[in-house]
């Protein structure tokens, strides 16, 4: 966010800034989503909803699981949340107590670590990459548990910042290992529907007791609408609901009404995804040629995670120089990996193809 603030400051001063720093789609929400919100505003009936969300939206989410994944999920197990951020808060408060040990991957989304630590939970970071798997494995999960028992594990596939996807066989093995050891599993699937060479596979296809967190922010281009969801085990629904009632009351009704239409906008959204695929090919071709080796495969999401150690051992300073000298913003790896992120950078390709080409041209001339 510091990098973004600097990029925004320079843009406000008139600099031709290209931001590849934030995981936010360049496109607005689909037209039918905006039209539904406009109608709701005209009708004016916008207020509190049930803490678990509008039943119409929960039913639409359940239908999505049946249609997209072939998995049956009861709407009663779905909780609508104020973005995935609220979902993480609710899940952690529902499942973990201060002093519990919860595993996450490193590199990984920094909010996982920050929220867990704020709640007094001991964070166990399982390193990936370095010739190992770019993602969590059953073997590494078991090793962390044997060192000292884990209460939970949280992973994302596709992952942020790497874009790497856990293979189906490995995902199944992780869930089996966790179930055998009574480790609570939270699967972050916020980048689902943004995979390029294979279909999505929800963790619910292998284990009905997993807690899945998702959002309308990424594929559905609804970041500022602050609307997400959870699929909960039946016994967790009521505890989660009670905490949500105290913390949030409910997700914004306007966003809930609009989000129902998001599932009907695939034609528009898949055009945007095709542009991400083009951007992915642009970065995949140019970054390695510049010596910015991909630290993980770009399986999904809209990120390229690169090793920049050929040029620097201080990714934050490298990011600041990029902004100052060529007006390109990217995210230092230290956000995602406090141990080895000094030599990595994350480039988001959620912008336009012209921006990606121009950013690569500037980088090539600079390096």
PDB file of C-alpha atoms in Angstrom, residues 275-276 278-279 282-283 349-359:
ATOM      1  CA  UNK A 275      -7.523  -9.987 -21.867  1.00  0.00           C
ATOM      2  CA  UNK A 276      -5.877 -11.276 -18.686  1.00  0.00           C
ATOM      3  CA  UNK A 278      -3.228 -12.008 -23.301  1.00  0.00           C
ATOM      4  CA  UNK A 279      -1.520  -9.963 -20.591  1.00  0.00           C
ATOM      5  CA  UNK A 282       2.951 -10.710 -22.671  1.00  0.00           C
ATOM      6  CA  UNK A 283       4.546 -10.899 -19.223  1.00  0.00           C
ATOM      7  CA  UNK A 349      -1.464  -7.979 -15.045  1.00  0.00           C
ATOM      8  CA  UNK A 350      -5.064  -6.978 -14.329  1.00  0.00           C
ATOM      9  CA  UNK A 351      -4.710  -3.792 -16.388  1.00  0.00           C
ATOM     10  CA  UNK A 352      -5.072  -3.228 -20.116  1.00  0.00           C
ATOM     11  CA  UNK A 353      -2.933  -4.948 -22.736  1.00  0.00           C
ATOM     12  CA  UNK A 354      -1.558  -1.585 -23.884  1.00  0.00           C
ATOM     13  CA  UNK A 355      -0.449  -0.838 -20.319  1.00  0.00           C
ATOM     14  CA  UNK A 356       1.273  -4.211 -20.058  1.00  0.00           C
ATOM     15  CA  UNK A 357       3.136  -3.730 -23.343  1.00  0.00           C
ATOM     16  CA  UNK A 358       4.231  -0.233 -22.371  1.00  0.00           C
ATOM     17  CA  UNK A 359       5.329  -1.395 -18.910  1.00  0.00           C
TER      18      UNK A 359
END
